[in-house]
mmCIF file of C-alpha atoms in Angstrom:
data_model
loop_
_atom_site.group_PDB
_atom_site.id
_atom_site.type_symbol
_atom_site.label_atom_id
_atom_site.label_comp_id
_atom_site.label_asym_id
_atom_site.label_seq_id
_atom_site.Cartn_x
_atom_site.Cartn_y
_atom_site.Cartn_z
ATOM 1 C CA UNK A 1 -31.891 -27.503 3.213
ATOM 2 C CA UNK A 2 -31.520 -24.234 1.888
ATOM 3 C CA UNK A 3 -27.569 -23.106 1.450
ATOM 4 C CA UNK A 4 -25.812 -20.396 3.769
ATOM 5 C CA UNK A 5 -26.069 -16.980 2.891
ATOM 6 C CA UNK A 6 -23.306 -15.247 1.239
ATOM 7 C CA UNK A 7 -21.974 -11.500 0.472
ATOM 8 C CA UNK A 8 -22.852 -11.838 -3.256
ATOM 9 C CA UNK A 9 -22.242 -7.656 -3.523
ATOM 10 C CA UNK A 10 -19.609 -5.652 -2.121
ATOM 11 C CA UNK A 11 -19.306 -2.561 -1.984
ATOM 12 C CA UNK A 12 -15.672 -0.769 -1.925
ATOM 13 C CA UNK A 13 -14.885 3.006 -2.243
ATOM 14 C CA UNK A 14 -11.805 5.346 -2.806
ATOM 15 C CA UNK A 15 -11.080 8.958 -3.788
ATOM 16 C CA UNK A 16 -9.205 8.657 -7.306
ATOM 17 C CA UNK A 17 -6.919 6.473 -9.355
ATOM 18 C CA UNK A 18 -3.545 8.479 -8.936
ATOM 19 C CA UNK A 19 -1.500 5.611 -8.112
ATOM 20 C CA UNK A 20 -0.878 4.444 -4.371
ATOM 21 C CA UNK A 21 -0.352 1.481 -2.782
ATOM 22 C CA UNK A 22 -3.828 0.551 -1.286
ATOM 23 C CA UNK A 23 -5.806 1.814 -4.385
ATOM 24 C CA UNK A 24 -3.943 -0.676 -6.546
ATOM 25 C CA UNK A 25 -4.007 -3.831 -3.977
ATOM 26 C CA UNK A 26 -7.969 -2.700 -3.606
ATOM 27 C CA UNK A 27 -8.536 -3.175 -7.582
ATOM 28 C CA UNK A 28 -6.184 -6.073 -7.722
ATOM 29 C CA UNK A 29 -8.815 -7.658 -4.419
ATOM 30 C CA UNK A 30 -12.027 -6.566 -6.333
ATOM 31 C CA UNK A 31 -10.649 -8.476 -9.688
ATOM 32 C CA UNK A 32 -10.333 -12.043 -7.348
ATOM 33 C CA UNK A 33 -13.543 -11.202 -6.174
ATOM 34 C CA UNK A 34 -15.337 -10.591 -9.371
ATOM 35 C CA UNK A 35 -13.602 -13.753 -11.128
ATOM 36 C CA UNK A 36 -15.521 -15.506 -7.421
ATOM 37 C CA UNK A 37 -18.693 -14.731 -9.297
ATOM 38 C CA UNK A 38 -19.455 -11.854 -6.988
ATOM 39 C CA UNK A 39 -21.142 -8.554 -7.598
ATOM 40 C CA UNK A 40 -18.535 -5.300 -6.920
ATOM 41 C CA UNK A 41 -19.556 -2.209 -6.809
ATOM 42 C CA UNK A 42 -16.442 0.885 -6.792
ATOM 43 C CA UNK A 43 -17.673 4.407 -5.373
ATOM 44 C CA UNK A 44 -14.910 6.472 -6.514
ATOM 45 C CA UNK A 45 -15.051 10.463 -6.793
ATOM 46 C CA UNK A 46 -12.805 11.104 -9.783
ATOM 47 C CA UNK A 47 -12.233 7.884 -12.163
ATOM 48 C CA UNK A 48 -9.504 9.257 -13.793
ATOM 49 C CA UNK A 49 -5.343 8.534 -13.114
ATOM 50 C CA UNK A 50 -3.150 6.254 -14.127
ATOM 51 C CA UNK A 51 -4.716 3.155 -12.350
ATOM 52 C CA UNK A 52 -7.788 3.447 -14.354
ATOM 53 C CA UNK A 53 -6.126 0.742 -16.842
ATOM 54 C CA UNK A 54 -6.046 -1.425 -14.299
ATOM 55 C CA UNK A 55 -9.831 -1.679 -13.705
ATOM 56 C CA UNK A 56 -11.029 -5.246 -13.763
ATOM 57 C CA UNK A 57 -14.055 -6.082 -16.630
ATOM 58 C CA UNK A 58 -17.400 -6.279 -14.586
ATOM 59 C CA UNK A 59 -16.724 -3.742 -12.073
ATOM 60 C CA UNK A 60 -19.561 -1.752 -11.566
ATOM 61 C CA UNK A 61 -18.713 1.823 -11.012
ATOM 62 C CA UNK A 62 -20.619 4.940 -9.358
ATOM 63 C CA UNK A 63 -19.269 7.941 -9.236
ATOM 64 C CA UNK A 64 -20.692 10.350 -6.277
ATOM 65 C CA UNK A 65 -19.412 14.506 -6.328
ATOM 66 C CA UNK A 66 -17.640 13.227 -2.563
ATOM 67 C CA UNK A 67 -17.302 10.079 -0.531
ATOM 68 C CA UNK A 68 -19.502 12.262 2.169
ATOM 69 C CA UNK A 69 -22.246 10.658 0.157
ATOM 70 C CA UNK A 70 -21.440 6.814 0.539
ATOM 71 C CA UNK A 71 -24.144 6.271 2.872
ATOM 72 C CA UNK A 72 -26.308 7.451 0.473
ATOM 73 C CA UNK A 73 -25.256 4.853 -2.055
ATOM 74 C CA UNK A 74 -25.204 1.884 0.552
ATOM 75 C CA UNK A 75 -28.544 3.032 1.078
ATOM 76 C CA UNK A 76 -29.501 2.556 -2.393
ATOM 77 C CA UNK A 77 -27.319 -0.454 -3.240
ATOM 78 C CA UNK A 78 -27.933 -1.952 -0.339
ATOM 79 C CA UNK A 79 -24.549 -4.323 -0.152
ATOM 80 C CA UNK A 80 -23.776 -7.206 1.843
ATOM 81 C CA UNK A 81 -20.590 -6.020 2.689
ATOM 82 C CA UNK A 82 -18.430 -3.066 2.617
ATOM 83 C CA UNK A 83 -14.555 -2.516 2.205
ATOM 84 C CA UNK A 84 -12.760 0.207 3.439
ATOM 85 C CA UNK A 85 -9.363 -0.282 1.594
ATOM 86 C CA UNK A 86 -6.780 1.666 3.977
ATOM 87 C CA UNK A 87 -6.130 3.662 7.671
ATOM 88 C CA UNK A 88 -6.872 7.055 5.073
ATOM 89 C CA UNK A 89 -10.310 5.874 4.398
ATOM 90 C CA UNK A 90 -11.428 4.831 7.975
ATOM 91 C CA UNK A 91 -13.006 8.460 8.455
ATOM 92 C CA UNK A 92 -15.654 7.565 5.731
ATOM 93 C CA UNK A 93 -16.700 4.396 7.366
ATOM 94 C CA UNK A 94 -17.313 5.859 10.621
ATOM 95 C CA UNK A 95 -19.409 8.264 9.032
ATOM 96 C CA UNK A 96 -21.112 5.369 6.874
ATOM 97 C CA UNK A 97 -22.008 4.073 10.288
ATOM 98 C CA UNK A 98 -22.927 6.762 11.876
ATOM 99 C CA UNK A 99 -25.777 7.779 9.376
ATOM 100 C CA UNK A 100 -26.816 4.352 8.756
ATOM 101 C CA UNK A 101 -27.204 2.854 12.400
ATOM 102 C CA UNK A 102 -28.222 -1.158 12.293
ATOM 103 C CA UNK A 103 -29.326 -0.630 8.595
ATOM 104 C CA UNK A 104 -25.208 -0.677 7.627
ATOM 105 C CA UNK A 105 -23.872 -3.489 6.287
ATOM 106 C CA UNK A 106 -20.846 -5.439 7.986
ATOM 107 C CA UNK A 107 -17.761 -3.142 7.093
ATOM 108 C CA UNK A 108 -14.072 -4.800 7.228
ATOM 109 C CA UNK A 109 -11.125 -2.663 7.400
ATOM 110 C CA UNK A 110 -7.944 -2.930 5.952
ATOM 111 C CA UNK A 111 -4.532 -1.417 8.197
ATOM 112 C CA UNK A 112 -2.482 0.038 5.279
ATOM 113 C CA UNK A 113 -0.054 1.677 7.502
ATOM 114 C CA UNK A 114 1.049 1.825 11.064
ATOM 115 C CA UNK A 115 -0.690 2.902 14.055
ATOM 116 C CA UNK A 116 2.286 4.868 15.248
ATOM 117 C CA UNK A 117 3.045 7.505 12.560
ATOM 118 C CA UNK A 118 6.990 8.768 12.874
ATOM 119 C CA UNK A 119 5.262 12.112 11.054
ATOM 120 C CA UNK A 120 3.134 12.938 14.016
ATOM 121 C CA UNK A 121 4.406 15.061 16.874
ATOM 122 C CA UNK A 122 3.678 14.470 20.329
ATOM 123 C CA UNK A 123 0.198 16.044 20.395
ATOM 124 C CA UNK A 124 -0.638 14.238 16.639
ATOM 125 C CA UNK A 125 0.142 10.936 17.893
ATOM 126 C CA UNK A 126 -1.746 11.250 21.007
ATOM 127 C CA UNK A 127 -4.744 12.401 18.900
ATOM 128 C CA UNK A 128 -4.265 9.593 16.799
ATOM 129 C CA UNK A 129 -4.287 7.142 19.333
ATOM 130 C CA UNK A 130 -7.997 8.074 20.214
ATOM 131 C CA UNK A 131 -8.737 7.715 17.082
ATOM 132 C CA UNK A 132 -7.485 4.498 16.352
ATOM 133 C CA UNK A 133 -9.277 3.515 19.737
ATOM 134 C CA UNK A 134 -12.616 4.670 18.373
ATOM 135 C CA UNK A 135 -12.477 1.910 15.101
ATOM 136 C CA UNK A 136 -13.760 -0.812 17.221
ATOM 137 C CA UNK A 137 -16.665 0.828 17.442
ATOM 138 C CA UNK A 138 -17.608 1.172 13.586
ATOM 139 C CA UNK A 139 -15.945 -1.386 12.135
ATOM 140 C CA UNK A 140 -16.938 -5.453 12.246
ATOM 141 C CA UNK A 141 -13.363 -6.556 11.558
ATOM 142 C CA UNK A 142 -9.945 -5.365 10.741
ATOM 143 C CA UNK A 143 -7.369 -6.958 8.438
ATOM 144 C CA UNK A 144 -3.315 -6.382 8.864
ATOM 145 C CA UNK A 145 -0.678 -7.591 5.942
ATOM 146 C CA UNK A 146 1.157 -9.602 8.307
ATOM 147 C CA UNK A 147 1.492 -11.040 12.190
ATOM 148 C CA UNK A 148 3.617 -8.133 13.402
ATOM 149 C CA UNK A 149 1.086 -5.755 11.835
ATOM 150 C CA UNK A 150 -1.941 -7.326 13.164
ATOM 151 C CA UNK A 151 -1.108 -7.768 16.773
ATOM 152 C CA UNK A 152 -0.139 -3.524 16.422
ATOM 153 C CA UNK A 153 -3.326 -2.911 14.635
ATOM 154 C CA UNK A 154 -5.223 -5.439 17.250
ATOM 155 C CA UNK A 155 -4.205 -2.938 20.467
ATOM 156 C CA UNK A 156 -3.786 0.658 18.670
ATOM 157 C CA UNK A 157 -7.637 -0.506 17.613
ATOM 158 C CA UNK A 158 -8.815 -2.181 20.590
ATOM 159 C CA UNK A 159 -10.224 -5.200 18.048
ATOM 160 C CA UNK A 160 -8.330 -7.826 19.712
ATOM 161 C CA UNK A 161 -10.172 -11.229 18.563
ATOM 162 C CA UNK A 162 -11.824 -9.044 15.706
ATOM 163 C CA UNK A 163 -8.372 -9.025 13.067
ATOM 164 C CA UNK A 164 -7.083 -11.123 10.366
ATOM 165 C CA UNK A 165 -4.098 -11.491 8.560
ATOM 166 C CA UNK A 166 -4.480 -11.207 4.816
ATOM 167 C CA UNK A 167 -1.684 -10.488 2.538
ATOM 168 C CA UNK A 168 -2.283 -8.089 -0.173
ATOM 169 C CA UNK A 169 -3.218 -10.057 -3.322
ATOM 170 C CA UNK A 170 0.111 -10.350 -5.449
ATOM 171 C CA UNK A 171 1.655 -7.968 -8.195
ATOM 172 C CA UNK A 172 1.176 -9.281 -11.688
ATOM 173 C CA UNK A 173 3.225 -8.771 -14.412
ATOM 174 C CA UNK A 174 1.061 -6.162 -17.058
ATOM 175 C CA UNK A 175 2.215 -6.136 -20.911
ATOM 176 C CA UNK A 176 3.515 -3.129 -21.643
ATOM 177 C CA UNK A 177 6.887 -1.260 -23.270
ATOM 178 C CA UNK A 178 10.028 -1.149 -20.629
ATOM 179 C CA UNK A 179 11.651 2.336 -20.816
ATOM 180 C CA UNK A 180 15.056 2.908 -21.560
ATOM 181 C CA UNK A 181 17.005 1.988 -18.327
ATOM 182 C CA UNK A 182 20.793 2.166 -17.461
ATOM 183 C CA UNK A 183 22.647 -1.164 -17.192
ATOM 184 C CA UNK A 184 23.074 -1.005 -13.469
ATOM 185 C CA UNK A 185 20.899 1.288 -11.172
ATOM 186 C CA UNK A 186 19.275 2.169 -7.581
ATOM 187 C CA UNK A 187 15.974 1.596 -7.929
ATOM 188 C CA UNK A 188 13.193 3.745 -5.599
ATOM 189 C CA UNK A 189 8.806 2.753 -6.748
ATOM 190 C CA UNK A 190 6.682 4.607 -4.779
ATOM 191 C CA UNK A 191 4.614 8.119 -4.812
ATOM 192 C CA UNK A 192 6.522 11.395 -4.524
ATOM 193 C CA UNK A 193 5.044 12.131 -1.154
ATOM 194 C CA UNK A 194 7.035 13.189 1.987
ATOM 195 C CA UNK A 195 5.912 10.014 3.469
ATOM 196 C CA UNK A 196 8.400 8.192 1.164
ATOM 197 C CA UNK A 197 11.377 10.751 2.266
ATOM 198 C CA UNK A 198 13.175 10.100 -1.198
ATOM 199 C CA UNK A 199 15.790 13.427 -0.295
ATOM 200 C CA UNK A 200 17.099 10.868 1.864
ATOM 201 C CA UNK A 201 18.104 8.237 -1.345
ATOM 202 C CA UNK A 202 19.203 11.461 -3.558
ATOM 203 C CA UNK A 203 21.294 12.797 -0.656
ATOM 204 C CA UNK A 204 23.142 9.675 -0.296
ATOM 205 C CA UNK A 205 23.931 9.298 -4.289
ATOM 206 C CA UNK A 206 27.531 11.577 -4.338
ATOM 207 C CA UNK A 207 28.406 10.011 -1.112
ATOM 208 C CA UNK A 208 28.641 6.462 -2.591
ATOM 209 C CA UNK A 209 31.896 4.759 -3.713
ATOM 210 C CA UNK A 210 30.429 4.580 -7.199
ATOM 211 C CA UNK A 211 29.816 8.157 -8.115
ATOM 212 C CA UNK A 212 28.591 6.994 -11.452
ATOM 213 C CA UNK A 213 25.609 4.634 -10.294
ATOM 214 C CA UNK A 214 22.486 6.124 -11.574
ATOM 215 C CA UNK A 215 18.917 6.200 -9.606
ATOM 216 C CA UNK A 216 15.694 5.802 -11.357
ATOM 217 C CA UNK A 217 12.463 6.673 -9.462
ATOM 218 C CA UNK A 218 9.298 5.453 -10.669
ATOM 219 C CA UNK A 219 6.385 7.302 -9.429
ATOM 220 C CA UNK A 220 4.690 10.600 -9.358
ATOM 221 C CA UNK A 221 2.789 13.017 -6.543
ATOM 222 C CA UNK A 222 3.186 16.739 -4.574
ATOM 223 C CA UNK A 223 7.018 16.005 -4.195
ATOM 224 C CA UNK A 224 8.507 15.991 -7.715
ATOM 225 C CA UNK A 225 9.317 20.029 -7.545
ATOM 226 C CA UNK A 226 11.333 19.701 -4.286
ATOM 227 C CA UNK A 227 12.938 17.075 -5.667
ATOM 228 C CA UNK A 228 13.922 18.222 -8.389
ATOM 229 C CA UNK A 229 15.117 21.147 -6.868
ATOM 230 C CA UNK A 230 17.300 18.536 -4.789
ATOM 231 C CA UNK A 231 18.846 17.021 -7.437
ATOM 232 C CA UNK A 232 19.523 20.393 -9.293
ATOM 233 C CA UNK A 233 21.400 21.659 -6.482
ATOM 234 C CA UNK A 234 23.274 18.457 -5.575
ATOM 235 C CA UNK A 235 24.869 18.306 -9.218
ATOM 236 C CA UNK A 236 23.002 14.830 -9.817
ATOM 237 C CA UNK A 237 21.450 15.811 -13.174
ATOM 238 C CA UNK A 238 22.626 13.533 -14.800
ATOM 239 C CA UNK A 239 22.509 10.608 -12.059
ATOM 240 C CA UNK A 240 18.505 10.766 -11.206
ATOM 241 C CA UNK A 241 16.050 9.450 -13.643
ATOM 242 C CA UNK A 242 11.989 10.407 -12.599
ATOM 243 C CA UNK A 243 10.748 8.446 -14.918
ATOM 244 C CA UNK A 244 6.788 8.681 -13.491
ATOM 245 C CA UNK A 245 4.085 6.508 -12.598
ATOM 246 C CA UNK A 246 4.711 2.939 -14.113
ATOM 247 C CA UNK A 247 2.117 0.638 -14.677
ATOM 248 C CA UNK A 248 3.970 -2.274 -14.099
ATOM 249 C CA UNK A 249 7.455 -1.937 -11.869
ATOM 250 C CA UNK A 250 8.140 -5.407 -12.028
ATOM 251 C CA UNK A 251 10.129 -5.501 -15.045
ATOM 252 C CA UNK A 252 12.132 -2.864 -14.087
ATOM 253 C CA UNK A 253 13.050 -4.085 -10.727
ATOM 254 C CA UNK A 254 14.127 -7.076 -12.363
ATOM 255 C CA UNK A 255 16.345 -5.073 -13.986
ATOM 256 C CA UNK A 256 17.769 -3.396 -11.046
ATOM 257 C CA UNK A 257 20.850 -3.475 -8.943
ATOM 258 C CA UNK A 258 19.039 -2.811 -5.430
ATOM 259 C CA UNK A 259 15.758 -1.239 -4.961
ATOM 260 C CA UNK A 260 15.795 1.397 -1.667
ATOM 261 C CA UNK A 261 12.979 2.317 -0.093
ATOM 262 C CA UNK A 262 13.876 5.266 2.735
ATOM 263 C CA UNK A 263 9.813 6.260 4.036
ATOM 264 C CA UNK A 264 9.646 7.478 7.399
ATOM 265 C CA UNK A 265 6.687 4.776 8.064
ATOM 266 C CA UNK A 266 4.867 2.281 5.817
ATOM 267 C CA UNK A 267 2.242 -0.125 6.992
ATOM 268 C CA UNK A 268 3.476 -3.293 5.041
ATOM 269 C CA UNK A 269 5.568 -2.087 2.072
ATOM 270 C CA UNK A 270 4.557 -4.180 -1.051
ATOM 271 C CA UNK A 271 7.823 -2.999 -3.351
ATOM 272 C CA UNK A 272 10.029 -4.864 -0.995
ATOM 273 C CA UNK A 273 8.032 -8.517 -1.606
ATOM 274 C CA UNK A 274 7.951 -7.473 -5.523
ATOM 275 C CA UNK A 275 11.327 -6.896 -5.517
ATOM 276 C CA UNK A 276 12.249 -9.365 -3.732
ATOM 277 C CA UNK A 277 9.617 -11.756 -6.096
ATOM 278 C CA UNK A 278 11.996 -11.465 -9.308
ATOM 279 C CA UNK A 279 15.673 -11.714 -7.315
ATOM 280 C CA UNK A 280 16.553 -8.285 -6.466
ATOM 281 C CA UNK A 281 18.001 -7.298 -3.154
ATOM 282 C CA UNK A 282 16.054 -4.126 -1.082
ATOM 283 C CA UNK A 283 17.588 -1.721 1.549
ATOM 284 C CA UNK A 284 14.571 -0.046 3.739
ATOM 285 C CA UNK A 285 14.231 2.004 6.266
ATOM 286 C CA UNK A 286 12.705 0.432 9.450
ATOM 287 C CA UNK A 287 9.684 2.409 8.573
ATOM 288 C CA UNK A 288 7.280 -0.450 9.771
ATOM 289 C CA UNK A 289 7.298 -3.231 11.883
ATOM 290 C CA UNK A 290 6.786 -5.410 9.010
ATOM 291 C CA UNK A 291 9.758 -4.643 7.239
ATOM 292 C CA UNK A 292 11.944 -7.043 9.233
ATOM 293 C CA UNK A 293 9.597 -9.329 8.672
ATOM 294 C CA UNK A 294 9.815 -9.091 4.674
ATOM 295 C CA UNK A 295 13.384 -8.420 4.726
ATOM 296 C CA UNK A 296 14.006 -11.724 7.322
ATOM 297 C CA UNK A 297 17.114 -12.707 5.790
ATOM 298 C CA UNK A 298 20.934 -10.880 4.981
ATOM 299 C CA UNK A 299 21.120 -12.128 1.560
ATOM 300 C CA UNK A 300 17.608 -10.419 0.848
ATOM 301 C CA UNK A 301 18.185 -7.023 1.421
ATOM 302 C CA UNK A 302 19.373 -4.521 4.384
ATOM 303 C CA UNK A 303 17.193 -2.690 6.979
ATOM 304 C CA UNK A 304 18.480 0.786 8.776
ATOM 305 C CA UNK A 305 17.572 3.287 10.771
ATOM 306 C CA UNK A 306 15.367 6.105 9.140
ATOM 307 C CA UNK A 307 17.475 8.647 10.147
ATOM 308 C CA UNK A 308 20.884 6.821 9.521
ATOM 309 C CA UNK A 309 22.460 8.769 7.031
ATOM 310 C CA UNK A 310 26.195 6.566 7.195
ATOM 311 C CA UNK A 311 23.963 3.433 7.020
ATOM 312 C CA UNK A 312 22.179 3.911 4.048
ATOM 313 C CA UNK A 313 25.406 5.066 2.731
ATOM 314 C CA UNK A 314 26.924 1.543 3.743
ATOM 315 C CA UNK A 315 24.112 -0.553 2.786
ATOM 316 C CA UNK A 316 23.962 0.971 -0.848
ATOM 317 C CA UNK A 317 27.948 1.000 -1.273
ATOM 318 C CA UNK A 318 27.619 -3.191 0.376
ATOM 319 C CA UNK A 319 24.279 -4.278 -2.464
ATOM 320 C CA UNK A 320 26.280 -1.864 -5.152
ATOM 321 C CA UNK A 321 29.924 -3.722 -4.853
ATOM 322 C CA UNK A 322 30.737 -6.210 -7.700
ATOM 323 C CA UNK A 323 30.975 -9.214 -5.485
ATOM 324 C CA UNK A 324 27.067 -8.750 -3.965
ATOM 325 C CA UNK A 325 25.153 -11.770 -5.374
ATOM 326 C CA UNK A 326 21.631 -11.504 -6.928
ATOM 327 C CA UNK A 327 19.061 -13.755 -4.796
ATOM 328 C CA UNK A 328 16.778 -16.462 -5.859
ATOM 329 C CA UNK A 329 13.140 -15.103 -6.249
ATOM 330 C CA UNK A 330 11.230 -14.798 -2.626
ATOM 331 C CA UNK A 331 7.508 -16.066 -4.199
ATOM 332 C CA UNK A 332 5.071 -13.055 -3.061
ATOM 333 C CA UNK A 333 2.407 -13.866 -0.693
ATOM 334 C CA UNK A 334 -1.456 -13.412 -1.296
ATOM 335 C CA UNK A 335 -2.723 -16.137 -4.341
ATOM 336 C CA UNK A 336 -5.687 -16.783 -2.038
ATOM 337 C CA UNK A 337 -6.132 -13.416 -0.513
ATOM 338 C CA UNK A 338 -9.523 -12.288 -2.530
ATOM 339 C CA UNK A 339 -11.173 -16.043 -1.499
ATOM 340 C CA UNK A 340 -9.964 -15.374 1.908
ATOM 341 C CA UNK A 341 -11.627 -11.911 2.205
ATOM 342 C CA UNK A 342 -14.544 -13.210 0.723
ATOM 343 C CA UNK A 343 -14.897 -16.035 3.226
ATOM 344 C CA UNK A 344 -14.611 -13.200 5.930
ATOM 345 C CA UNK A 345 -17.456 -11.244 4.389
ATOM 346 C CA UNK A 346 -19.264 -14.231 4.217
ATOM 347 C CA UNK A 347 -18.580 -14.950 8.058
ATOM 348 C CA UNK A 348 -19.981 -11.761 8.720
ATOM 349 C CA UNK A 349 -23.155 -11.873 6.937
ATOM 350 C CA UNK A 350 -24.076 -14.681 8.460
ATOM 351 C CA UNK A 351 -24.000 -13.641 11.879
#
C-alpha cells in the first residue's frame, strides 16, 4: 500500500529582509520545516536587511525583479504548497491564483494583523472589508495566532470552517554582543512605522514620576526622523536610546523594567509573549483583540486604551514603582507550530 502523499516543497515569498514581525516568524516556520526534511523554496525581491542572518541552511532562494512574477516561478517550481506569510502579502496570492487557475497549488494564509484597521477611515475600512470578503475565494485555508483572532479572521474572511489556529513558532535566543544598556529602562521592540505610534511612549516619558527613567527602542523604519525630531523638542535627549534593529531582543528585555508597546492595531503582537517568556511585565495598547488574551493576567502586564494618554501615564508610573514585582517566565507558545503547518499542507494536498 503505497503511503499518502505529502507537500515535500513549499513554496513561501516576501518582499525584503528589513526586519518585521511576519518576515521573521516566516523564516523562523521555514527553518521547522526544513529540519521536517522538506524542500523550501523563498521568492524574495531584495535578499538583503538585517534578517538575512537569520536565514536557515538549506533554504533555497530565488530572487525575481517583483513578486508580480510569482506565478511565474510556481509555474516553474511547481510546489505542493504555497505560504503567504501575512494580511500585506494576500494581494500576491490572489494574483498567483488568478493567473494560474486549477494549475495553483493549495495556498494557506497567515492573518498577521486585524481585520479592522484603527488607521483606516470610514471609506478605507469599508473598502477593506470587501477585500477581506474576497480571500475565500483564493485562498484554501487561513491561519490566526490565537482563538480571538481566528473567529475575527473566520467572518472579516468569510472562511468559517476553513481557519486554524497556529501560534507563531517561538523566539530563540541568537548569540550575539548585548549593547550597553541602562540599569533600569522602558523598553519599546518593534519597527519605526506609524503603525507602532511610538510618539505616544516618548510623549509620556517627562510626564512620569521618575523623570530620570530612560527608554530604549530597538528597531528601525520610515519613522526614526519624526522621532527624533520628537525627542529633540521634548528635551528627552538624553532619556531615549534608538539603538536599531536587534537581532535578538530577548536579552535585552530580560534586562528591562517594562516593555510598552503603544501601536494603534497589531494582529497578535509577538514582543508581548517574548517579554513576557523571560519575566518582564508589558503595558499595550488594546491594539488587537489578542492582546487581552496574551496579557490575561494583572501581574503580567497592563492593557489601555490607544488613545489614553493618563493611562499609559499610570500604567508606566504603576510597572516603574520600586515595589512592582518581576513575574515568573510565561513559556511562549508555538514548539510544534512548523509540524502543525506542515500537517495542514499535507491535508490539503491530499484532497
Amino acid at each position: 500500500m503505497s503511503e499518502p502523499p505529502t507537500a515535500q516543497h513549499i513554496l513561501t515569498y516576501a518582499e525584503d529582509l528589513r526586519g518585521g514581525g511576519v518576515e521573521r516568524a516566516q523564516l523562523r516556520l521555514a527553518r521547522g520545516w526544513l529540519a521536517a526534511g522538506r524542500r523550501v523554496t523563498l521568492a524574495i525581491e531584495d535578499i538583503s536587511g538585517p534578517l538575512a542572518a537569520e536565514l536557515p541552511d538549506g533554504l533555497e532562494i530565488v530572487a525575481p525583479s517583483r513578486l508580480l512574477a510569482l506565478p511565474g516561478v510556481v509555474r516553474r517550481l511547481a510546489p505542493d504548497g504555497i505560504f503567504c506569510p501575512g494580511n500585506f502579502y494576500t494581494g500576491i496570492a490572489a494574483w498567483t491564483r488568478l493567473r494560474l487557475g486549477k494549475a495553483c497549488p493549495p495556498i494557506v494564509a497567515k492573518m498577521s494583523n486585524a481585520p479592522a484597521r484603527a488607521d483606516h477611515g470610514r471609506l478605507m475600512h469599508a473598502a477593506h472589508q470587501v477585500w477581506l470578503a474576497r480571500h475565500g475565494g483564493f485562498l484554501d485555508h487561513l491561519v490566526a495566532m490565537t482563538p480571538a483572532t481566528a473567529d475575527e479572521a473566520a467572518l472579516a474572511t468569510r472562511m468559517v470552517g476553513r481557519t486554524s489556529v497556529i501560534p507563531n513558532p517561538p523566539a530563540v535566543a541568537i548569540p550575539g554582543a548585548l549593547p550597553d544598556l541602562p540599569a533600569r529602562f522602558i523598553l519599546g521592540v518593534g519597527r519605526l512605522e506609524p503603525q507602532k505610534r511610538w510618539d505616544r511612549l516618548i510623549a509620556a516619558l517627562p510626564l512620569l514620576a521618575d523623570l530620570t527613567i530612560p527608554l530604549v527602542i530597538l528597531g528601525e523604519g520610515r519613522e526614526r526622523g519624526a522621532i527624533e525630531a520628537q525627542i529633540h523638542a521634548l528635551g528627552l535627549g538624553g532619556r531615549v536610546l534608538l539603538l536599531g534593529h536587534s537581532t535578538d531582543p530577548l536579552p535585552v528585555m530580560a534586562r528591562a523594567t517594562v516593555l510598552a508597546l503603544t501601536s494603534e492595531y497589531e494582529g497578535v503582537p509577538g514582543v508581548l509573549r517574548e517579554a513576557l517568556s523571560v519575566g518582564t511585565p508589558v503595558i499595550s495598547t488594546d491594539s488587537s483583540a489578542a492582546v487581552v488574551e496574551i496579557v490575561d493576567r494583572p501581574d503580567r502586564g497592563t492593557v489601555v486604551a490607544r488613545d489614553d494618554a493618563a493611562g499609559l501615564i499610570a500604567a508606566l508610573d504603576a510597572w516603574l514603582a520600586p515595589t512592582a514585582q518581576r513575574l515568573e517566565p510565561v513559556p511562549q507558545p508555538g514548539a510544534d507550530s512548523a509540524d502543525r503547518y506542515l500537517a495542514l499542507f499535507d491535508q490539503l494536498v491530499r484532497r
